[in-house]
Coordinates of C-alpha atoms in Angstrom, one line a residue:
X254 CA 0.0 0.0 0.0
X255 CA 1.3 3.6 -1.1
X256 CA 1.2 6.1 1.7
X257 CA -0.1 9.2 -0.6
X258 CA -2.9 7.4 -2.5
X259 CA -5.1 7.6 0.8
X260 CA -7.4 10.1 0.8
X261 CA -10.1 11.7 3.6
X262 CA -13.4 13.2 1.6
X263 CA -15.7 15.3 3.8
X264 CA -19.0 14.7 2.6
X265 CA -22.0 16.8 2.6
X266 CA -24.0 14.7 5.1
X267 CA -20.6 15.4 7.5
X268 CA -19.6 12.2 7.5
X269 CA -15.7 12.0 6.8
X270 CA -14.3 9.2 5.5
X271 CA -10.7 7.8 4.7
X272 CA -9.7 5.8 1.5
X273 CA -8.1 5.2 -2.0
X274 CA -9.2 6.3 -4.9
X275 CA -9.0 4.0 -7.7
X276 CA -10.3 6.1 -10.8
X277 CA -11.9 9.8 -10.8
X278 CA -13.8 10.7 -13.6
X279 CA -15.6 14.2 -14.5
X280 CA -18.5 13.1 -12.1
X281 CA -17.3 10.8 -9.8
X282 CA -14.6 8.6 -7.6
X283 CA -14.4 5.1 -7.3
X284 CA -13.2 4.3 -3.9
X285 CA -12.1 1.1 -2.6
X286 CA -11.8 -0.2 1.4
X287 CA -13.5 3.1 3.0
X288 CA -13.8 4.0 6.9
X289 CA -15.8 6.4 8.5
X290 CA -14.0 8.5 10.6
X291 CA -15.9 9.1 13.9
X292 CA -13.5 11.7 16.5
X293 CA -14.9 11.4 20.2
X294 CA -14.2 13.2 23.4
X295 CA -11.7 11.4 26.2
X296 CA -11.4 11.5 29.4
X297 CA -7.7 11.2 30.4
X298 CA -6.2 9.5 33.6
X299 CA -5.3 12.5 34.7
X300 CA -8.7 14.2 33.9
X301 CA -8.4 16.2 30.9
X302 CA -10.5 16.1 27.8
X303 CA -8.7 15.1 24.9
X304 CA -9.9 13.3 21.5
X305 CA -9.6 10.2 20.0
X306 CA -10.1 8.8 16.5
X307 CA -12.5 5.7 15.8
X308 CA -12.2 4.5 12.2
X309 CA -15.2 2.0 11.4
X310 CA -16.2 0.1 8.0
X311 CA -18.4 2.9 6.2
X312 CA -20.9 0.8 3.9
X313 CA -19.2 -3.0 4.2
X314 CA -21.3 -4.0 6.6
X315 CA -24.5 -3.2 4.5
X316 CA -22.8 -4.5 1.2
X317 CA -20.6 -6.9 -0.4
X318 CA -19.6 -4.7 -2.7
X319 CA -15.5 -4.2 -2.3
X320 CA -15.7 -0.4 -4.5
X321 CA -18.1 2.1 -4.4
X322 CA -18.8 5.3 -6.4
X323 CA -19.5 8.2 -5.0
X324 CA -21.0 11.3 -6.5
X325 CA -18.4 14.9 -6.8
X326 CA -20.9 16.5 -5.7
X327 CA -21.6 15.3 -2.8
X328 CA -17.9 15.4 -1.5
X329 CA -17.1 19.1 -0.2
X330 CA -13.2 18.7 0.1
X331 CA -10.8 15.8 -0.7
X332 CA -7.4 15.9 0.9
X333 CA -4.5 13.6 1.2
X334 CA -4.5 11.7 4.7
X335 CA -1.4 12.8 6.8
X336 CA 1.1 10.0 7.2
X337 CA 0.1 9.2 10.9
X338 CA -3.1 8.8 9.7
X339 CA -2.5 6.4 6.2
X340 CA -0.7 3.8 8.9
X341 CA -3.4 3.7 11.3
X342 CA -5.5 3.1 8.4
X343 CA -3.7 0.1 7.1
X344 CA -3.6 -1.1 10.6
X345 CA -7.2 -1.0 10.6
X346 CA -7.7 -2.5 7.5
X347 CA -5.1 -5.1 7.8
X348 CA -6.6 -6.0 11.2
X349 CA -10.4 -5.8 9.6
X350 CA -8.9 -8.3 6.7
X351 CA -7.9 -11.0 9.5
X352 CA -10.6 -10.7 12.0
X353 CA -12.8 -11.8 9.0
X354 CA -10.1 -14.4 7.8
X355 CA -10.4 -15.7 11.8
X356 CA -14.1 -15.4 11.8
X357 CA -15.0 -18.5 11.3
X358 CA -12.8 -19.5 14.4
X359 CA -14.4 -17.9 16.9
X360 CA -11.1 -16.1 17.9
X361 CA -11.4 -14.5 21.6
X362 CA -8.4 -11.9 21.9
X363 CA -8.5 -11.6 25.2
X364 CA -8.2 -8.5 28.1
X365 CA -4.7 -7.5 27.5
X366 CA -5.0 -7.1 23.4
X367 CA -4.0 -3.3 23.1
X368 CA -7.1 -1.0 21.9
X369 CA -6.8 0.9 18.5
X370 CA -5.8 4.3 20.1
X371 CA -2.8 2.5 21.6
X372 CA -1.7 1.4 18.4
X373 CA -2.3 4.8 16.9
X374 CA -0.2 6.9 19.6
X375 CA 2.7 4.0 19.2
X376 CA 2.4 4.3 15.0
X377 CA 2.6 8.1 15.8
X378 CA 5.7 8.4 18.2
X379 CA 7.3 6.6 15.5
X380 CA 6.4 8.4 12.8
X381 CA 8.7 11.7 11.8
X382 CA 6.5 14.4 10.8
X383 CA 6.8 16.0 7.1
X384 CA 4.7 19.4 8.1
X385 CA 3.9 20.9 11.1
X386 CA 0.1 19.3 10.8
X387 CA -1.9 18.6 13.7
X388 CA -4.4 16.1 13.9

């Protein structure tokens, strides 16, 4: 997977989603693996409010269908997802892509599996930042 082809498009219901764009024609993207993007208040161990980022399948639990098009119009803005952001993405996928390979084991994880915001602060501290972007 290529860093730079993933893509967040705000869309005019406000949903926000990440993904890669396989074709873009005068009216409309093809997309391919898309997750919602859903940021939530936290409360901190120490008691401050902070945010975290949930990424969720967008339309794959309604559908089997593995691209989908999505009108121009209805995107408001399309921007290249920050590099922090692209591997937490194919973390998520990659992890979608063997809970559903392991489904059909019944596979319990267990208490001491690390949640998804653990794994995105480690991918993060790892990461070397190209901009000064926040997010």
């Amino acid at each position: 997977m290529n860093l730079d082809s993933y893509k967040v498009l705000k869309l005019i219901n406000g949903e926000m989603i990440i993904c890669e764009i396989n074709s873009d024609t005068d009216q409309s993207y093809e997309i391919e693996n898309p997750l919602q993007m859903d940021v939530r208040p936290k409360i901190t161990q120490k008691g401050r409010i902070t945010e975290t980022l949930l990424l969720s399948p967008w339309l794959q639990n309604y559908s089997e269908e593995k691209y989908f098009n999505i009108d121009k119009s209805h995107c408001l803005t399309v921007s290249t997802a920050s590099v922090g952001l692209s591997r937490y993405y194919e973390y998520v996928i990659t992890r979608m892509d063997d809970d559903y390979d392991h489904e059909e084991n019944d596979m319990d994880w267990g208490p001491d599996e690390p949640d998804e915001e653990d794994i995105y602060d480690e991918l993060l501290m790892h990461e070397k930042p190209s901009s000064k972007l926040i997010h």
